[in-house]
mmCIF file of C-alpha atoms and ligand atoms in Angstrom:
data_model
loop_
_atom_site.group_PDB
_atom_site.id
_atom_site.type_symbol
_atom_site.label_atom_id
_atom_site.label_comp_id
_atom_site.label_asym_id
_atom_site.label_seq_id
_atom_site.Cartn_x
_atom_site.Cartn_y
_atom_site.Cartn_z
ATOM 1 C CA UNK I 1 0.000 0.000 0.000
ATOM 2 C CA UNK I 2 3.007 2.134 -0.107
ATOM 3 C CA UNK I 3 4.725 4.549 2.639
ATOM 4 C CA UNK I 4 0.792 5.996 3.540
ATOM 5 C CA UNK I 5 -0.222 3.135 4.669
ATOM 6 C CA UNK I 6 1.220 3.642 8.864
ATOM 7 C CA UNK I 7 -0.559 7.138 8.648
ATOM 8 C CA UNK I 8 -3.818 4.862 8.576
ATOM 9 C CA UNK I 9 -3.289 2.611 11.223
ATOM 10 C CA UNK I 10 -5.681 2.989 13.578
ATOM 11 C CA UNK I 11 -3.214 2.287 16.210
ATOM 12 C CA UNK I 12 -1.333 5.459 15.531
ATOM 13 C CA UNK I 13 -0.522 7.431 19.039
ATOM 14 C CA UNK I 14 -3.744 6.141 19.998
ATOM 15 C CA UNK I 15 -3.036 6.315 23.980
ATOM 16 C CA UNK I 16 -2.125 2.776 25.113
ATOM 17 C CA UNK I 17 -2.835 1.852 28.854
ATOM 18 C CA UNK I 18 -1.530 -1.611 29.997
ATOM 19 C CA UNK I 19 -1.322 -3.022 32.870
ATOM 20 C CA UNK I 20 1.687 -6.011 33.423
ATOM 21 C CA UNK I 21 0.378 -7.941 35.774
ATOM 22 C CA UNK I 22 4.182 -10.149 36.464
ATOM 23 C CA UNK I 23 3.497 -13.311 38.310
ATOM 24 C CA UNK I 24 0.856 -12.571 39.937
ATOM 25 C CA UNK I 25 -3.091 -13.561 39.148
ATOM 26 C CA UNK I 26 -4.009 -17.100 38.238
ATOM 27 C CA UNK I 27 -6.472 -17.861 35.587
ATOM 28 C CA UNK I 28 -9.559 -17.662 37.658
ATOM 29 C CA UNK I 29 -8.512 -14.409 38.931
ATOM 30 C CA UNK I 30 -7.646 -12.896 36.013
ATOM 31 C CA UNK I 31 -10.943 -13.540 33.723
ATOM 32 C CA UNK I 32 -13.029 -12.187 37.190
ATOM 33 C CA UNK I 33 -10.616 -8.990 37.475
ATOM 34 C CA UNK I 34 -11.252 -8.529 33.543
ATOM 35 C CA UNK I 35 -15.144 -9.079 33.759
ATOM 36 C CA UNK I 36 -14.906 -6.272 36.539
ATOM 37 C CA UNK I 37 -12.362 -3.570 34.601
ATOM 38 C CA UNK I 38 -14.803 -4.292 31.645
ATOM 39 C CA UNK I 39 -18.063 -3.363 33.712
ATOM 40 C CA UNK I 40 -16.320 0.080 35.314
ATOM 41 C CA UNK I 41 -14.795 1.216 32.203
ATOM 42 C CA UNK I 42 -17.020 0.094 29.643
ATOM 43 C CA UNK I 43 -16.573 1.160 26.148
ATOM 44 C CA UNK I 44 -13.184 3.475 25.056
ATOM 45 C CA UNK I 45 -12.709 3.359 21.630
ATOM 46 C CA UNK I 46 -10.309 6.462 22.312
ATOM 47 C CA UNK I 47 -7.712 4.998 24.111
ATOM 48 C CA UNK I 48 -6.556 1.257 23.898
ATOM 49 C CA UNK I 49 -6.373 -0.980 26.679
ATOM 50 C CA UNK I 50 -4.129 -3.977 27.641
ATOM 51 C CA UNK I 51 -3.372 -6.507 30.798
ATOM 52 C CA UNK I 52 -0.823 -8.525 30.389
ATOM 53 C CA UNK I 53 -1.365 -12.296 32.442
ATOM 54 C CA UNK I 54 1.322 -14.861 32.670
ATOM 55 C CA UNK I 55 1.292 -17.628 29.931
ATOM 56 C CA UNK I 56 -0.705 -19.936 31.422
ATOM 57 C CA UNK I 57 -3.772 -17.528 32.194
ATOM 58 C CA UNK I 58 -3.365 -15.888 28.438
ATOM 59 C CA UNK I 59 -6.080 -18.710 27.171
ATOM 60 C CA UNK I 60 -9.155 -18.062 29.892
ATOM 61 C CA UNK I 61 -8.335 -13.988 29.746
ATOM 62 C CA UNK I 62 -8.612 -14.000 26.180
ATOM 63 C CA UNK I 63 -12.133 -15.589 26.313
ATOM 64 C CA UNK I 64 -13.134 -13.018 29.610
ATOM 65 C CA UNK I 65 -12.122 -9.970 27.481
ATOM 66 C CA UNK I 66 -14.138 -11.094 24.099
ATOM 67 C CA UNK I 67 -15.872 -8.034 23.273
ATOM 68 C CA UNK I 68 -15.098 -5.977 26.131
ATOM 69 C CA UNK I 69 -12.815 -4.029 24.026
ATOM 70 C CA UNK I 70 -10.003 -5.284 26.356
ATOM 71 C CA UNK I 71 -6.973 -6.714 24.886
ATOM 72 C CA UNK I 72 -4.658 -9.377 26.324
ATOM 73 C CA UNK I 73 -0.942 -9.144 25.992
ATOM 74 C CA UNK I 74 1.976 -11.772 26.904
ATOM 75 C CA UNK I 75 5.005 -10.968 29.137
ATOM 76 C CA UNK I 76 7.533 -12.480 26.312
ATOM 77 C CA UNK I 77 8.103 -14.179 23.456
ATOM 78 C CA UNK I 78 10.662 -16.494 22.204
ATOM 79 C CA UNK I 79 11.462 -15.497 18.571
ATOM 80 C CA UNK I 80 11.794 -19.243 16.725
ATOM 81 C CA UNK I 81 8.224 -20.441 15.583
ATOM 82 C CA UNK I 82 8.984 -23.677 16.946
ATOM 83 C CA UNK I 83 12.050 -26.520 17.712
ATOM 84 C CA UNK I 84 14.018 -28.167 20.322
ATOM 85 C CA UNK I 85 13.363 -24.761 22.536
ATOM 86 C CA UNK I 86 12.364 -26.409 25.950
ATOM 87 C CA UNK I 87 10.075 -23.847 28.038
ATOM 88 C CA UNK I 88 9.428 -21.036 25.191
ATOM 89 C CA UNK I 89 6.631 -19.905 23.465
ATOM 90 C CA UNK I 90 6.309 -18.667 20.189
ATOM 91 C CA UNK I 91 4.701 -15.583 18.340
ATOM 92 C CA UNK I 92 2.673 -17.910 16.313
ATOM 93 C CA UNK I 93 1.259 -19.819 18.915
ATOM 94 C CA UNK I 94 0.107 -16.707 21.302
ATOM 95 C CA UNK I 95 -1.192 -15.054 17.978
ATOM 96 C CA UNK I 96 -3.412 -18.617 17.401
ATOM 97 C CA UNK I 97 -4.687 -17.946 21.142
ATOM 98 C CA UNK I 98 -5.985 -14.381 20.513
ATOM 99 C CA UNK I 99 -3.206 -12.455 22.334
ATOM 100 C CA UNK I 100 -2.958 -8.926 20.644
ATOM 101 C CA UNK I 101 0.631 -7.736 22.200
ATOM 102 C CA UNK I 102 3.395 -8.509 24.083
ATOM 103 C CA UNK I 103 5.810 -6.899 26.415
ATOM 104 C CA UNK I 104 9.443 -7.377 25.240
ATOM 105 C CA UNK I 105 12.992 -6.532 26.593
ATOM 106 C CA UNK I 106 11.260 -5.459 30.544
ATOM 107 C CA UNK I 107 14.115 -4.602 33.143
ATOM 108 C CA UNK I 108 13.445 -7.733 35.203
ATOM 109 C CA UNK I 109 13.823 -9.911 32.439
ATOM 110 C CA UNK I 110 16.768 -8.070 31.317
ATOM 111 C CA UNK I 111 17.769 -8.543 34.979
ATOM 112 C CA UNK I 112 16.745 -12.063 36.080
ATOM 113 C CA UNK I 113 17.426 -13.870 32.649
ATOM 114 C CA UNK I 114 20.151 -12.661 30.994
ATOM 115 C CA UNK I 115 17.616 -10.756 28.014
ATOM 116 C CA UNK I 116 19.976 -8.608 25.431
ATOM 117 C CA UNK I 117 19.082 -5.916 23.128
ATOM 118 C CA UNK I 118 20.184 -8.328 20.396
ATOM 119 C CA UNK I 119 17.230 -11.035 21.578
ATOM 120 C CA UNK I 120 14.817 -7.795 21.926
ATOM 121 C CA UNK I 121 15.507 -7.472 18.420
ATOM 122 C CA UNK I 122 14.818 -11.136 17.504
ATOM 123 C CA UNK I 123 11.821 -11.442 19.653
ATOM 124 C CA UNK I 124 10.430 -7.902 18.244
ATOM 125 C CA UNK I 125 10.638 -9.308 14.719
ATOM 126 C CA UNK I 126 8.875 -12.390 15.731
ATOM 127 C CA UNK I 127 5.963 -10.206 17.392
ATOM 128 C CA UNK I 128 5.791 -8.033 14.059
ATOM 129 C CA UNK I 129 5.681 -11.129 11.950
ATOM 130 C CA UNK I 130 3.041 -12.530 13.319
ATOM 131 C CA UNK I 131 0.803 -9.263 14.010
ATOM 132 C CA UNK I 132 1.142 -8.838 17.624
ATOM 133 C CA UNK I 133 1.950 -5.343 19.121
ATOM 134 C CA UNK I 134 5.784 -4.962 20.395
ATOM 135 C CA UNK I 135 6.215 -3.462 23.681
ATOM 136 C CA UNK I 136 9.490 -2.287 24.039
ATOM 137 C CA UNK I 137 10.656 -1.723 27.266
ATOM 138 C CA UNK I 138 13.881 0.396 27.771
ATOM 139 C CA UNK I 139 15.153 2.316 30.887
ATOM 140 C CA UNK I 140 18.597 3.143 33.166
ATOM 141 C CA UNK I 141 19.141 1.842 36.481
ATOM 142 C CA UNK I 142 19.681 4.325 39.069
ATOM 143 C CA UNK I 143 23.815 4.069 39.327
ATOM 144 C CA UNK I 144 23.286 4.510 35.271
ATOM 145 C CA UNK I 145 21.482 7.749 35.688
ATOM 146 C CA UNK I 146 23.561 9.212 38.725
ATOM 147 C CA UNK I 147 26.358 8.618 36.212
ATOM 148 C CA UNK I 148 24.995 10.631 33.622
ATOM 149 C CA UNK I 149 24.774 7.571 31.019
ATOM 150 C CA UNK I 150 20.729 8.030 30.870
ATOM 151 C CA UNK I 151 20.924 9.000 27.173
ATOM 152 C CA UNK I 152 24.022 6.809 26.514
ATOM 153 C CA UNK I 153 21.829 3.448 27.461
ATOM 154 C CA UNK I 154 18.530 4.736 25.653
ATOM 155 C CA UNK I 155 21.013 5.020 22.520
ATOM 156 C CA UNK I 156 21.762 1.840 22.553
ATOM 157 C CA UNK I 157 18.612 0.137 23.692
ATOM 158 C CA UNK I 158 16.396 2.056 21.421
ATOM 159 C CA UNK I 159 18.476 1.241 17.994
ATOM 160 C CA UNK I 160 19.753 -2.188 19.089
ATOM 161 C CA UNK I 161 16.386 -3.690 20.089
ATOM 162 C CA UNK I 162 14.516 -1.646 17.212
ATOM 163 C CA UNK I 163 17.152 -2.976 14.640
ATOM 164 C CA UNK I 164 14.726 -5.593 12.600
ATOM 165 C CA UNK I 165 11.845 -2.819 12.423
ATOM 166 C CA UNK I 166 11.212 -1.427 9.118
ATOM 167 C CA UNK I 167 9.861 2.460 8.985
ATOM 168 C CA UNK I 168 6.520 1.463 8.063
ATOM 169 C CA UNK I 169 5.712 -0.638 11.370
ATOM 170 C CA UNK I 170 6.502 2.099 13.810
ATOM 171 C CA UNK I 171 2.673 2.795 13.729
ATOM 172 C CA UNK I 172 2.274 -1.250 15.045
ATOM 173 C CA UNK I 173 5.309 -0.965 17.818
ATOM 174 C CA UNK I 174 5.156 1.046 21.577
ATOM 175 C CA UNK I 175 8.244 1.643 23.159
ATOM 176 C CA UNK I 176 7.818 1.705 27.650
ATOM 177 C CA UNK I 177 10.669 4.146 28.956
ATOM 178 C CA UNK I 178 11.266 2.456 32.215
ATOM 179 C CA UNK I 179 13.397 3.722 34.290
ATOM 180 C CA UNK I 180 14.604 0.733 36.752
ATOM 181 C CA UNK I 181 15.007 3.031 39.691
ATOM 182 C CA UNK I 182 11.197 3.707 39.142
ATOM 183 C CA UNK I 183 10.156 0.324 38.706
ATOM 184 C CA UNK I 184 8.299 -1.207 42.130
ATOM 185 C CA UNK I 185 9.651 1.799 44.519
ATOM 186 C CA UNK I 186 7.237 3.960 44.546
ATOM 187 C CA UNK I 187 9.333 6.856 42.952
ATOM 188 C CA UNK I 188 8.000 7.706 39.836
ATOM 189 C CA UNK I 189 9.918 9.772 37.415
ATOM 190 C CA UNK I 190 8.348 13.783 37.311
ATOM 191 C CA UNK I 191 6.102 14.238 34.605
ATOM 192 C CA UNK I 192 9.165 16.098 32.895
ATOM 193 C CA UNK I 193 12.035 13.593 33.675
ATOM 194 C CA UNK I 194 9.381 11.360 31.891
ATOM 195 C CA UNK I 195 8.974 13.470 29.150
ATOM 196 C CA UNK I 196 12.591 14.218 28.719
ATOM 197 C CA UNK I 197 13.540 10.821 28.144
ATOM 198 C CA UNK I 198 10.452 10.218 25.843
ATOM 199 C CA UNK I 199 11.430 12.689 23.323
ATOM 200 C CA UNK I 200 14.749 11.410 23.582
ATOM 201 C CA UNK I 201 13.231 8.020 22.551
ATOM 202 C CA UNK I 202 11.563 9.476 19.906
ATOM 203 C CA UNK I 203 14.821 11.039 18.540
ATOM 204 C CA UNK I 204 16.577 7.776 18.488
ATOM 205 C CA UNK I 205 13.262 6.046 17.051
ATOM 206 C CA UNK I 206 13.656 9.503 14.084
ATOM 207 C CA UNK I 207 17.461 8.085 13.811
ATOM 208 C CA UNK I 208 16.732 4.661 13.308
ATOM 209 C CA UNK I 209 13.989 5.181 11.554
ATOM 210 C CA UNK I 210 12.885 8.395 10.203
ATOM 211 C CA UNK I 211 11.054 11.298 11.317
ATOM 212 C CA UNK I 212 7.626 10.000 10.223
ATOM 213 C CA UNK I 213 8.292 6.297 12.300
ATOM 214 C CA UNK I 214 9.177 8.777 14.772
ATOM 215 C CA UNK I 215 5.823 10.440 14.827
ATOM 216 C CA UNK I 216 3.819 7.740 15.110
ATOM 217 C CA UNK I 217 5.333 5.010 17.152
ATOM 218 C CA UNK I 218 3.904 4.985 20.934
ATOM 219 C CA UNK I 219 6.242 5.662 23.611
ATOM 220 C CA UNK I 220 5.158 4.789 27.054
ATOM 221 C CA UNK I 221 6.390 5.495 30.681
ATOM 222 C CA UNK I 222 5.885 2.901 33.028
ATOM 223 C CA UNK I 223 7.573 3.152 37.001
ATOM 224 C CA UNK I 224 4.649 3.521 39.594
ATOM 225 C CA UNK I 225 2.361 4.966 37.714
ATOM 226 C CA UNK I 226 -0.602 5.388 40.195
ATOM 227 C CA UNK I 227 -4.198 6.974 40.344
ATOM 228 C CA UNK I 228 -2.546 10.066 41.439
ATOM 229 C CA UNK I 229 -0.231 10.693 38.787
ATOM 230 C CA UNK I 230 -0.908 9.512 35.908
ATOM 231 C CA UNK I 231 -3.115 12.223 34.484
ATOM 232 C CA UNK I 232 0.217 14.454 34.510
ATOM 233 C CA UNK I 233 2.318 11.784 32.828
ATOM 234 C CA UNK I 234 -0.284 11.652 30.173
ATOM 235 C CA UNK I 235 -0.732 15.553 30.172
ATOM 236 C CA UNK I 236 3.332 15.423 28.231
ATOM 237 C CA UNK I 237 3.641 15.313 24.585
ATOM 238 C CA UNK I 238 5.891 12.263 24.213
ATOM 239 C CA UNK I 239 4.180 10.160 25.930
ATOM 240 C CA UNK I 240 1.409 8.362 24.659
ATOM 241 C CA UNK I 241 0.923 5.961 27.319
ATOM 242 C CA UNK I 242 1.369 3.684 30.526
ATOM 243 C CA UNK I 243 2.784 0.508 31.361
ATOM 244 C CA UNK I 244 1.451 0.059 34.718
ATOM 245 C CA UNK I 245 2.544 -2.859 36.901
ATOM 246 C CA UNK I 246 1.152 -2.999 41.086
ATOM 247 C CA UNK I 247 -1.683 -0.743 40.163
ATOM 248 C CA UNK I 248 -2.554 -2.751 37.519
ATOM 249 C CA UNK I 249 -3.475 -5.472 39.698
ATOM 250 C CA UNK I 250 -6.436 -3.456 41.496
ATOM 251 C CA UNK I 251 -9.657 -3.094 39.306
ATOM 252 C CA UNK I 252 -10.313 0.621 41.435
ATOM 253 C CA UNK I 253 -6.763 1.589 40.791
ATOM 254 C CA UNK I 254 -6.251 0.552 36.881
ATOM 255 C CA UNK I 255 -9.524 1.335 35.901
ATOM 256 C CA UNK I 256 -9.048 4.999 37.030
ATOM 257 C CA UNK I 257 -5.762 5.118 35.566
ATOM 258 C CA UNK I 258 -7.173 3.659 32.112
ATOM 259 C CA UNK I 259 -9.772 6.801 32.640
ATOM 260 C CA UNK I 260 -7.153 9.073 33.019
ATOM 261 C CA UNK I 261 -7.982 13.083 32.404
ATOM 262 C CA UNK I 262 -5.844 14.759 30.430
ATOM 263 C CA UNK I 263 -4.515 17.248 32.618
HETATM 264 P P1 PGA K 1 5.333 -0.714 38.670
HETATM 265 O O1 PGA K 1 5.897 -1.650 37.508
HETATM 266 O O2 PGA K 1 4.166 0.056 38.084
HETATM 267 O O3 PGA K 1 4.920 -1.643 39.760
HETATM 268 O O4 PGA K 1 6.444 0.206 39.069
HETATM 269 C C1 PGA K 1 6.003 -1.177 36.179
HETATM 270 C C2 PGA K 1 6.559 -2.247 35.295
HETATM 271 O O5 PGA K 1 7.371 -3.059 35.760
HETATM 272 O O6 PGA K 1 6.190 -2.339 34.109
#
């Protein structure tokens, strides 16, 4: 359809509010919690909505969120369709189940299992191929950013795990600034370190990319985002989005940060 063909995506900066729910919630738990979300926040065509279950309650959340307008995402994603890969799941297979997304790259599975930029990249790939939404997560620890080397890590995150995007999917791909420091503290970034580092982001993405891949990929924040300030994270220009994580696991607290004001 040629290079218009992103400008038409109906995914393009629509805001994108997803909650990662880790390892917590089994099956049964997750279909009630997304019967419940469903029933407070009821239709929202202007602003997409994700939760993100482990791999084993991705089949019954799928079938709670059928036409709720709720979509279900997966945590990871190994990038081979199948093989001798003991334990891993493929893009294929979670597209067959009705997953929509999937987060990629996230600090604790950077931290925890040895995940690279270079198997972001792979696993990204896998997600395009088979038409699930990438979730990028990127982000500097805290001895990173008391160092300065904020911008030096987003550089290399951003271009290494973006490197098997083409231009024209940036409208399909979100990338979650993270900031590990953030991340389960309770110390969220201000609304303008948050922005900061979005634009930044977005520079890299114009880099890598081009300035129109720039403009419409999603970039996220995600690092306590709570009821109480999320409608100033939302309220910056860069950032199109949240990747929640413990206030994702509260119906009262997500749903009011999926019904964010703009402030
Ligand atoms: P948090 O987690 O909201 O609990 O800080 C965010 C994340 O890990 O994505």
């Amino acid at each position: 359809m040629g290079r218009s063909e992103p400008l038409t995506g109906t995914r393009a900066r629509r805001p994108l509010l997803a909650g990662n729910w880790k390892l917590f919630k089994d099956s049964a738990e997750g279909a009630v919690f997304i019967s419940e979300l469903a029933s407070v926040i009821g239709q929202h065509e202007d602003r997409e909505v994700l939760v993100a279950p482990t791999f084993v309650g991705l089949h019954e959340a799928v079938g709670a969120a059928e036409g709720t307008g709720i979509g279900i995402a997966a945590q990871d994603v190994f990038w081979e369709e199948e093989g001798a890969f003991t334990g891993e799941v493929s893009a294929i297979a979670l597209a067959a189940l009705g997953v929509g997304a999937v987060i990629i790259g996230h600090s604790e599975r950077r931290q925890y299992f040895g995940e690279t930029d270079n198997w972001v990249a792979l696993k990204v790939r896998a997600a395009l191929d088979y038409g699930l939404l990438p979730i990028v997560c990127v982000g500097e620890s805290q001895e990173e950013r008391s160092a300065g080397l904020t911008e030096e890590m987003l550089s290399t995150q951003v271009p290494v795990g973006l490197s098997s995007v083409k231009a024209a999917e940036a409208a399909e791909l979100a990338i979650a600034y993270e900031p590990i420091w953030a991340i389960g503290t309770g110390l969220t970034a201000t609304p303008d370190m948050a922005q900061e580092a979005a634009a930044f982001i977005r520079d890299q993405v114009a880099l890598a990319l081009g300035n129109e891949a720039a403009g419409l990929v999603r970039v996220l924040y995600g690092g306590s985002v709570k009821p109480d300030n999320v409608d100033e994270l939302m309220a910056m220009p860069d950032i199109d989005g949240a990747l929640v994580g413990g206030a994702s696991l509260d119906v009262e607290s997500f749903s009011r940060i999926v019904s964010y004001r703009r402030a």
